[in-house]
Amino acid sequence: MALIKVDGKEIEVPDHYTLLQACEEAGAEIPRFCYHERLSIAGNCRMCLVEVKGGPPKPAASCAMGVRDLRPGPEGQPPEVFTNTPMVKKAREGVMEFLLINHPLDCPICDQGGECDLQDQAMAYGIDSSRFQENKRAVEDKYIGPLVKTIMTRCIHCTRCVRFTTEVAGISELGLIGRGEDAEITTYLEQAMTSELQGNVIDLCPVGALTSRPYAFQARPWELTKTESIDVMDAVGSAIRVDTRGKEVKRIMPRVNEAVNEEWISDKTRFIWDGLRTQRLDRPYVRGGDGKLKPASWGEAFGAVKAALDGKPGEAVGAIAGDLAGVEEMFALKTLMESLGSANIDCRQDGAALDPARGRASYIFNATIDGIEDADAILIVGANPRFEASVLNARIRKAWRAAPLPIGVIGDMGDLRYDYEALGAGPETLKDLVDGNHNFAAKLKKAKRPLIIVGQGAIARGDGAAVLGLAAKLADQVGAVSDDWNGFSVLHTAAARVGGLDLGFVPGEGGLNSAKMVSDADVLFLLGADELDLRKRKEGATTVYIGTHGDIGAHHADIILPAAAYTEKSAIYVNTEGRVQVTNRAGFAPGDAREDWAILRALSDVLGHKLPFDSLGQLRTKLFETHPHFANVGAIEPGLASDIEALAKKGGRLGKSAFASPVKDFYLTNPIARASAVMAECSSLARKGFAEAAE
């Protein structure tokens, strides 16, 4: 620790702090444009100037000068820094005047207006006149893809976007070319950016040079109602803010959550919002005698469900929960199925070999997302974190950049945005590691905190249970599971999966799994399940779809009950690491659509099996009685190390086929994404190859 004085106030700070951090620790406000806590230091903008006593007779850039660079006074007094002297005031005014020389006066039409750092700091630290009389510089706008809009005349060359794409996203797609007045930020060949995290440059840009293309001219920030919520596009559970005007979601922004997403979100999370209002189911439908779906009232739809169930035994009825289902509706559906005498329930529509009976540690990301930074060797088995969990992948890259980190991958996963050793393609490679016949096994054994990430591509297959057991055996052998570290981690792709497994939303004794239900069940309830091959349904069977969009499930359904999307309800979700999170309602579902649990409660009454709750509060009370950990929002109920040891003893026959990621198209993984025009454009560009996009 170092003792310094800031504006006469003595404070102790770590000696690796920059002066900017030290001044903020002392309560002084330091303006900045180029400095960002999560990016390397550039020292470009000079807005953070301070006066250092005993230093050079000029202001110093506080972001680029460290506390350890300060000199004590002649008699050993603590070094002194001033943030509000006349010298500092004049310096900041000069910098602001310089920055505004070429900046266009288009605040009234700029999407950054109202939340612009340049506006705010010009008001706080600038002057009301300019001495510059010459013509302003103009820069041509660049095409960098369908997500980020550029107005490069506004750019102040802070290079935040360049540093983000290079350091965090892991691809050098933006750079600064030219010098002085000719300097400009560009993609060089003017092609669309390919990063799944590129939308974060919009938040990083302190001016209006990079803004959201889909959001352009949609709304002003002060018109929007802001609701804190959780993302469900993947299983990471990123903290988000949903901005609405009236009934419509206008944009989705990240919130800071150091334990999960830091302050980044993926492009699918950010730009999905147009899919929330297109292809929506806003009224019940029942398939008539002519084979066509026709609008119906809720009473008629419930009557059709009752007629379909009449005379059917419990074993002929099944229910499958989709990837976006909340815990409350799965709990309500499970309770209803139990009252109908059916053990046919499943939340694993991809057939993943995960079973809650083996303990919670067997299906959560035990190391936690934050814990990735503590790992000193990583093995990725059958997962492509770049597409399956982009924000989590950025955390792996962060750990890889911070220190030498051996990373091995089993399966052909392409560019993950960091260097890794391709160990092999399938289960045989994993067996070689267990048997010690591969040199990467020695690296895992040597590591103090090895991390083994098992993806759905390794366990959603015929030999999934054997692969999972083998991965657990390897974790046990290399010391990945100990008293203070559990490196056995399952990476999920579905936001609903861990919550469903926690609930026990899996087949009971003698029950059918999702694949068997599709082919054999006479009446099948689909709770937003759209990733199934419903062409295998048998003749004369009835499919009841409870969901939000006219997607695969709705196309094959005989009865459609319109439900609420994740921005239209308060629902509990559990992310891949087992963290309990809650979405908040930002708006209401369109037309006659209702919240899923309310639909099931009303249907249960018609079926004569009334569920024991009348409100969301009562439902949650019942839920917390049977599963208390759901009440601990933000907390993780840890798994037991003994679960991994037991799992390691499971055998099974291994297949020979290579591991492949279940995410074939990052932009089209769920019904909301498939309804989004923005995601469709991104998907089209990705298929053609982003390099051709600018032509």
mmCIF file with all atom_site columns, C-alpha atoms in Angstrom, residues 424-569:
data_model
loop_
_atom_site.group_PDB
_atom_site.id
_atom_site.type_symbol
_atom_site.label_atom_id
_atom_site.label_alt_id
_atom_site.label_comp_id
_atom_site.label_asym_id
_atom_site.label_entity_id
_atom_site.label_seq_id
_atom_site.pdbx_PDB_ins_code
_atom_site.Cartn_x
_atom_site.Cartn_y
_atom_site.Cartn_z
_atom_site.occupancy
_atom_site.B_iso_or_equiv
_atom_site.pdbx_formal_charge
_atom_site.auth_seq_id
_atom_site.auth_comp_id
_atom_site.auth_asym_id
_atom_site.auth_atom_id
_atom_site.pdbx_PDB_model_num
ATOM 1   C CA . GLY A 1 424 ? -8.629  -35.144 -30.917 1.00 0.00 ? 424 GLY A CA 1
ATOM 2   C CA . ALA A 1 425 ? -12.171 -35.518 -32.189 1.00 0.00 ? 425 ALA A CA 1
ATOM 3   C CA . GLY A 1 426 ? -14.170 -37.833 -29.940 1.00 0.00 ? 426 GLY A CA 1
ATOM 4   C CA . PRO A 1 427 ? -14.504 -40.148 -26.910 1.00 0.00 ? 427 PRO A CA 1
ATOM 5   C CA . GLU A 1 428 ? -11.367 -42.142 -27.740 1.00 0.00 ? 428 GLU A CA 1
ATOM 6   C CA . THR A 1 429 ? -9.231  -39.055 -27.069 1.00 0.00 ? 429 THR A CA 1
ATOM 7   C CA . LEU A 1 430 ? -10.952 -38.576 -23.712 1.00 0.00 ? 430 LEU A CA 1
ATOM 8   C CA . LYS A 1 431 ? -10.222 -42.222 -22.872 1.00 0.00 ? 431 LYS A CA 1
ATOM 9   C CA . ASP A 1 432 ? -6.555  -41.704 -23.810 1.00 0.00 ? 432 ASP A CA 1
ATOM 10  C CA . LEU A 1 433 ? -6.395  -38.812 -21.328 1.00 0.00 ? 433 LEU A CA 1
ATOM 11  C CA . VAL A 1 434 ? -7.911  -40.989 -18.598 1.00 0.00 ? 434 VAL A CA 1
ATOM 12  C CA . ASP A 1 435 ? -5.423  -43.766 -19.375 1.00 0.00 ? 435 ASP A CA 1
ATOM 13  C CA . GLY A 1 436 ? -2.542  -41.257 -19.321 1.00 0.00 ? 436 GLY A CA 1
ATOM 14  C CA . ASN A 1 437 ? -1.694  -41.887 -22.984 1.00 0.00 ? 437 ASN A CA 1
ATOM 15  C CA . HIS A 1 438 ? -1.802  -38.231 -23.944 1.00 0.00 ? 438 HIS A CA 1
ATOM 16  C CA . ASN A 1 439 ? 0.689   -35.525 -22.973 1.00 0.00 ? 439 ASN A CA 1
ATOM 17  C CA . PHE A 1 440 ? -2.107  -33.089 -22.055 1.00 0.00 ? 440 PHE A CA 1
ATOM 18  C CA . ALA A 1 441 ? -3.042  -35.369 -19.136 1.00 0.00 ? 441 ALA A CA 1
ATOM 19  C CA . ALA A 1 442 ? 0.297   -34.443 -17.521 1.00 0.00 ? 442 ALA A CA 1
ATOM 20  C CA . LYS A 1 443 ? -0.529  -30.734 -17.862 1.00 0.00 ? 443 LYS A CA 1
ATOM 21  C CA . LEU A 1 444 ? -3.861  -31.297 -16.110 1.00 0.00 ? 444 LEU A CA 1
ATOM 22  C CA . LYS A 1 445 ? -2.193  -33.267 -13.304 1.00 0.00 ? 445 LYS A CA 1
ATOM 23  C CA . LYS A 1 446 ? 0.485   -30.614 -12.865 1.00 0.00 ? 446 LYS A CA 1
ATOM 24  C CA . ALA A 1 447 ? -2.143  -27.861 -12.535 1.00 0.00 ? 447 ALA A CA 1
ATOM 25  C CA . LYS A 1 448 ? -3.330  -26.855 -9.064  1.00 0.00 ? 448 LYS A CA 1
ATOM 26  C CA . ARG A 1 449 ? -6.814  -25.929 -10.319 1.00 0.00 ? 449 ARG A CA 1
ATOM 27  C CA . PRO A 1 450 ? -7.607  -27.837 -13.508 1.00 0.00 ? 450 PRO A CA 1
ATOM 28  C CA . LEU A 1 451 ? -10.945 -27.054 -15.176 1.00 0.00 ? 451 LEU A CA 1
ATOM 29  C CA . ILE A 1 452 ? -12.807 -29.627 -17.284 1.00 0.00 ? 452 ILE A CA 1
ATOM 30  C CA . ILE A 1 453 ? -15.685 -28.155 -19.301 1.00 0.00 ? 453 ILE A CA 1
ATOM 31  C CA . VAL A 1 454 ? -18.134 -30.730 -20.661 1.00 0.00 ? 454 VAL A CA 1
ATOM 32  C CA . GLY A 1 455 ? -20.422 -29.428 -23.396 1.00 0.00 ? 455 GLY A CA 1
ATOM 33  C CA . GLN A 1 456 ? -23.807 -30.610 -24.628 1.00 0.00 ? 456 GLN A CA 1
ATOM 34  C CA . GLY A 1 457 ? -22.124 -31.840 -27.828 1.00 0.00 ? 457 GLY A CA 1
ATOM 35  C CA . ALA A 1 458 ? -20.474 -34.555 -25.717 1.00 0.00 ? 458 ALA A CA 1
ATOM 36  C CA . ILE A 1 459 ? -23.483 -35.660 -23.669 1.00 0.00 ? 459 ILE A CA 1
ATOM 37  C CA . ALA A 1 460 ? -26.517 -35.114 -25.943 1.00 0.00 ? 460 ALA A CA 1
ATOM 38  C CA . ARG A 1 461 ? -25.800 -38.324 -27.853 1.00 0.00 ? 461 ARG A CA 1
ATOM 39  C CA . GLY A 1 462 ? -26.233 -42.063 -27.459 1.00 0.00 ? 462 GLY A CA 1
ATOM 40  C CA . ASP A 1 463 ? -23.086 -42.541 -25.397 1.00 0.00 ? 463 ASP A CA 1
ATOM 41  C CA . GLY A 1 464 ? -23.594 -39.286 -23.438 1.00 0.00 ? 464 GLY A CA 1
ATOM 42  C CA . ALA A 1 465 ? -23.813 -40.989 -20.027 1.00 0.00 ? 465 ALA A CA 1
ATOM 43  C CA . ALA A 1 466 ? -20.557 -42.903 -20.652 1.00 0.00 ? 466 ALA A CA 1
ATOM 44  C CA . VAL A 1 467 ? -18.786 -39.716 -21.826 1.00 0.00 ? 467 VAL A CA 1
ATOM 45  C CA . LEU A 1 468 ? -20.003 -37.806 -18.758 1.00 0.00 ? 468 LEU A CA 1
ATOM 46  C CA . GLY A 1 469 ? -18.788 -40.579 -16.459 1.00 0.00 ? 469 GLY A CA 1
ATOM 47  C CA . LEU A 1 470 ? -15.406 -40.686 -18.233 1.00 0.00 ? 470 LEU A CA 1
ATOM 48  C CA . ALA A 1 471 ? -15.005 -36.892 -17.887 1.00 0.00 ? 471 ALA A CA 1
ATOM 49  C CA . ALA A 1 472 ? -15.803 -37.216 -14.166 1.00 0.00 ? 472 ALA A CA 1
ATOM 50  C CA . LYS A 1 473 ? -13.221 -39.994 -13.878 1.00 0.00 ? 473 LYS A CA 1
ATOM 51  C CA . LEU A 1 474 ? -10.604 -37.747 -15.504 1.00 0.00 ? 474 LEU A CA 1
ATOM 52  C CA . ALA A 1 475 ? -11.553 -34.891 -13.135 1.00 0.00 ? 475 ALA A CA 1
ATOM 53  C CA . ASP A 1 476 ? -11.088 -37.253 -10.192 1.00 0.00 ? 476 ASP A CA 1
ATOM 54  C CA . GLN A 1 477 ? -7.721  -38.502 -11.473 1.00 0.00 ? 477 GLN A CA 1
ATOM 55  C CA . VAL A 1 478 ? -6.147  -35.096 -12.139 1.00 0.00 ? 478 VAL A CA 1
ATOM 56  C CA . GLY A 1 479 ? -7.296  -33.576 -8.845  1.00 0.00 ? 479 GLY A CA 1
ATOM 57  C CA . ALA A 1 480 ? -9.908  -31.260 -10.347 1.00 0.00 ? 480 ALA A CA 1
ATOM 58  C CA . VAL A 1 481 ? -12.213 -31.966 -7.400  1.00 0.00 ? 481 VAL A CA 1
ATOM 59  C CA . SER A 1 482 ? -10.950 -31.038 -3.933  1.00 0.00 ? 482 SER A CA 1
ATOM 60  C CA . ASP A 1 483 ? -12.112 -29.306 -0.754  1.00 0.00 ? 483 ASP A CA 1
ATOM 61  C CA . ASP A 1 484 ? -11.544 -25.802 -2.146  1.00 0.00 ? 484 ASP A CA 1
ATOM 62  C CA . TRP A 1 485 ? -11.986 -26.361 -5.903  1.00 0.00 ? 485 TRP A CA 1
ATOM 63  C CA . ASN A 1 486 ? -14.421 -28.252 -8.099  1.00 0.00 ? 486 ASN A CA 1
ATOM 64  C CA . GLY A 1 487 ? -13.270 -28.055 -11.703 1.00 0.00 ? 487 GLY A CA 1
ATOM 65  C CA . PHE A 1 488 ? -15.815 -30.495 -13.150 1.00 0.00 ? 488 PHE A CA 1
ATOM 66  C CA . SER A 1 489 ? -18.145 -28.160 -15.055 1.00 0.00 ? 489 SER A CA 1
ATOM 67  C CA . VAL A 1 490 ? -21.045 -28.803 -17.416 1.00 0.00 ? 490 VAL A CA 1
ATOM 68  C CA . LEU A 1 491 ? -21.692 -26.032 -19.929 1.00 0.00 ? 491 LEU A CA 1
ATOM 69  C CA . HIS A 1 492 ? -25.376 -25.753 -20.822 1.00 0.00 ? 492 HIS A CA 1
ATOM 70  C CA . THR A 1 493 ? -26.883 -24.087 -23.870 1.00 0.00 ? 493 THR A CA 1
ATOM 71  C CA . ALA A 1 494 ? -30.459 -23.744 -22.576 1.00 0.00 ? 494 ALA A CA 1
ATOM 72  C CA . ALA A 1 495 ? -31.511 -21.180 -19.952 1.00 0.00 ? 495 ALA A CA 1
ATOM 73  C CA . ALA A 1 496 ? -34.215 -23.517 -18.600 1.00 0.00 ? 496 ALA A CA 1
ATOM 74  C CA . ARG A 1 497 ? -32.131 -26.663 -18.281 1.00 0.00 ? 497 ARG A CA 1
ATOM 75  C CA . VAL A 1 498 ? -30.553 -26.365 -14.819 1.00 0.00 ? 498 VAL A CA 1
ATOM 76  C CA . GLY A 1 499 ? -33.821 -25.126 -13.299 1.00 0.00 ? 499 GLY A CA 1
ATOM 77  C CA . GLY A 1 500 ? -35.655 -28.091 -14.841 1.00 0.00 ? 500 GLY A CA 1
ATOM 78  C CA . LEU A 1 501 ? -33.093 -30.560 -13.516 1.00 0.00 ? 501 LEU A CA 1
ATOM 79  C CA . ASP A 1 502 ? -33.257 -28.942 -10.062 1.00 0.00 ? 502 ASP A CA 1
ATOM 80  C CA . LEU A 1 503 ? -37.042 -29.443 -10.142 1.00 0.00 ? 503 LEU A CA 1
ATOM 81  C CA . GLY A 1 504 ? -36.683 -33.052 -11.216 1.00 0.00 ? 504 GLY A CA 1
ATOM 82  C CA . PHE A 1 505 ? -38.470 -32.342 -14.505 1.00 0.00 ? 505 PHE A CA 1
ATOM 83  C CA . VAL A 1 506 ? -37.274 -35.672 -15.909 1.00 0.00 ? 506 VAL A CA 1
ATOM 84  C CA . PRO A 1 507 ? -39.096 -38.954 -16.509 1.00 0.00 ? 507 PRO A CA 1
ATOM 85  C CA . GLY A 1 508 ? -40.281 -40.684 -13.352 1.00 0.00 ? 508 GLY A CA 1
ATOM 86  C CA . GLU A 1 509 ? -40.277 -44.442 -12.835 1.00 0.00 ? 509 GLU A CA 1
ATOM 87  C CA . GLY A 1 510 ? -41.311 -46.053 -16.118 1.00 0.00 ? 510 GLY A CA 1
ATOM 88  C CA . GLY A 1 511 ? -41.681 -42.628 -17.738 1.00 0.00 ? 511 GLY A CA 1
ATOM 89  C CA . LEU A 1 512 ? -40.823 -41.774 -21.335 1.00 0.00 ? 512 LEU A CA 1
ATOM 90  C CA . ASN A 1 513 ? -38.036 -39.398 -22.344 1.00 0.00 ? 513 ASN A CA 1
ATOM 91  C CA . SER A 1 514 ? -38.555 -36.557 -24.832 1.00 0.00 ? 514 SER A CA 1
ATOM 92  C CA . ALA A 1 515 ? -37.757 -38.609 -27.947 1.00 0.00 ? 515 ALA A CA 1
ATOM 93  C CA . LYS A 1 516 ? -40.127 -41.428 -26.899 1.00 0.00 ? 516 LYS A CA 1
ATOM 94  C CA . MET A 1 517 ? -42.883 -38.952 -26.003 1.00 0.00 ? 517 MET A CA 1
ATOM 95  C CA . VAL A 1 518 ? -42.744 -37.362 -29.441 1.00 0.00 ? 518 VAL A CA 1
ATOM 96  C CA . SER A 1 519 ? -43.307 -40.719 -31.117 1.00 0.00 ? 519 SER A CA 1
ATOM 97  C CA . ASP A 1 520 ? -45.532 -42.525 -28.581 1.00 0.00 ? 520 ASP A CA 1
ATOM 98  C CA . ALA A 1 521 ? -47.589 -40.084 -26.449 1.00 0.00 ? 521 ALA A CA 1
ATOM 99  C CA . ASP A 1 522 ? -51.281 -39.711 -27.398 1.00 0.00 ? 522 ASP A CA 1
ATOM 100 C CA . VAL A 1 523 ? -51.425 -36.223 -25.873 1.00 0.00 ? 523 VAL A CA 1
ATOM 101 C CA . LEU A 1 524 ? -48.213 -34.187 -25.695 1.00 0.00 ? 524 LEU A CA 1
ATOM 102 C CA . PHE A 1 525 ? -47.843 -30.839 -23.921 1.00 0.00 ? 525 PHE A CA 1
ATOM 103 C CA . LEU A 1 526 ? -45.027 -28.662 -25.280 1.00 0.00 ? 526 LEU A CA 1
ATOM 104 C CA . LEU A 1 527 ? -44.000 -25.850 -22.928 1.00 0.00 ? 527 LEU A CA 1
ATOM 105 C CA . GLY A 1 528 ? -42.198 -23.705 -25.500 1.00 0.00 ? 528 GLY A CA 1
ATOM 106 C CA . ALA A 1 529 ? -40.374 -26.779 -26.857 1.00 0.00 ? 529 ALA A CA 1
ATOM 107 C CA . ASP A 1 530 ? -39.399 -25.911 -30.440 1.00 0.00 ? 530 ASP A CA 1
ATOM 108 C CA . GLU A 1 531 ? -36.195 -27.871 -31.010 1.00 0.00 ? 531 GLU A CA 1
ATOM 109 C CA . LEU A 1 532 ? -37.893 -31.257 -31.579 1.00 0.00 ? 532 LEU A CA 1
ATOM 110 C CA . ASP A 1 533 ? -38.574 -33.209 -34.757 1.00 0.00 ? 533 ASP A CA 1
ATOM 111 C CA . LEU A 1 534 ? -42.363 -33.261 -34.492 1.00 0.00 ? 534 LEU A CA 1
ATOM 112 C CA . ARG A 1 535 ? -42.761 -34.948 -37.873 1.00 0.00 ? 535 ARG A CA 1
ATOM 113 C CA . LYS A 1 536 ? -42.365 -38.214 -35.925 1.00 0.00 ? 536 LYS A CA 1
ATOM 114 C CA . ARG A 1 537 ? -45.699 -37.717 -34.120 1.00 0.00 ? 537 ARG A CA 1
ATOM 115 C CA . LYS A 1 538 ? -47.997 -40.683 -34.644 1.00 0.00 ? 538 LYS A CA 1
ATOM 116 C CA . GLU A 1 539 ? -51.267 -40.412 -36.562 1.00 0.00 ? 539 GLU A CA 1
ATOM 117 C CA . GLY A 1 540 ? -54.207 -39.223 -34.442 1.00 0.00 ? 540 GLY A CA 1
ATOM 118 C CA . ALA A 1 541 ? -52.059 -37.916 -31.572 1.00 0.00 ? 541 ALA A CA 1
ATOM 119 C CA . THR A 1 542 ? -52.800 -34.482 -30.079 1.00 0.00 ? 542 THR A CA 1
ATOM 120 C CA . THR A 1 543 ? -50.126 -31.838 -29.527 1.00 0.00 ? 543 THR A CA 1
ATOM 121 C CA . VAL A 1 544 ? -50.815 -28.928 -27.162 1.00 0.00 ? 544 VAL A CA 1
ATOM 122 C CA . TYR A 1 545 ? -48.345 -26.056 -27.568 1.00 0.00 ? 545 TYR A CA 1
ATOM 123 C CA . ILE A 1 546 ? -47.941 -23.422 -24.863 1.00 0.00 ? 546 ILE A CA 1
ATOM 124 C CA . GLY A 1 547 ? -45.552 -20.821 -26.255 1.00 0.00 ? 547 GLY A CA 1
ATOM 125 C CA . THR A 1 548 ? -44.864 -17.390 -27.634 1.00 0.00 ? 548 THR A CA 1
ATOM 126 C CA . HIS A 1 549 ? -44.051 -17.633 -31.356 1.00 0.00 ? 549 HIS A CA 1
ATOM 127 C CA . GLY A 1 550 ? -45.327 -19.292 -34.505 1.00 0.00 ? 550 GLY A CA 1
ATOM 128 C CA . ASP A 1 551 ? -42.323 -21.592 -34.637 1.00 0.00 ? 551 ASP A CA 1
ATOM 129 C CA . ILE A 1 552 ? -41.858 -25.364 -35.091 1.00 0.00 ? 552 ILE A CA 1
ATOM 130 C CA . GLY A 1 553 ? -43.980 -26.313 -32.062 1.00 0.00 ? 553 GLY A CA 1
ATOM 131 C CA . ALA A 1 554 ? -46.896 -24.115 -33.125 1.00 0.00 ? 554 ALA A CA 1
ATOM 132 C CA . HIS A 1 555 ? -46.765 -25.380 -36.742 1.00 0.00 ? 555 HIS A CA 1
ATOM 133 C CA . HIS A 1 556 ? -47.270 -28.974 -35.602 1.00 0.00 ? 556 HIS A CA 1
ATOM 134 C CA . ALA A 1 557 ? -49.690 -28.218 -32.757 1.00 0.00 ? 557 ALA A CA 1
ATOM 135 C CA . ASP A 1 558 ? -53.370 -29.139 -32.676 1.00 0.00 ? 558 ASP A CA 1
ATOM 136 C CA . ILE A 1 559 ? -54.102 -26.709 -29.857 1.00 0.00 ? 559 ILE A CA 1
ATOM 137 C CA . ILE A 1 560 ? -52.134 -23.486 -29.282 1.00 0.00 ? 560 ILE A CA 1
ATOM 138 C CA . LEU A 1 561 ? -52.220 -21.607 -25.966 1.00 0.00 ? 561 LEU A CA 1
ATOM 139 C CA . PRO A 1 562 ? -50.390 -18.238 -26.341 1.00 0.00 ? 562 PRO A CA 1
ATOM 140 C CA . ALA A 1 563 ? -47.904 -17.446 -23.576 1.00 0.00 ? 563 ALA A CA 1
ATOM 141 C CA . ALA A 1 564 ? -45.642 -14.610 -22.374 1.00 0.00 ? 564 ALA A CA 1
ATOM 142 C CA . ALA A 1 565 ? -41.999 -14.109 -23.396 1.00 0.00 ? 565 ALA A CA 1
ATOM 143 C CA . TYR A 1 566 ? -39.196 -13.644 -20.851 1.00 0.00 ? 566 TYR A CA 1
ATOM 144 C CA . THR A 1 567 ? -39.542 -9.841  -20.938 1.00 0.00 ? 567 THR A CA 1
ATOM 145 C CA . GLU A 1 568 ? -43.271 -10.115 -20.167 1.00 0.00 ? 568 GLU A CA 1
ATOM 146 C CA . LYS A 1 569 ? -43.197 -12.085 -16.924 1.00 0.00 ? 569 LYS A CA 1
#
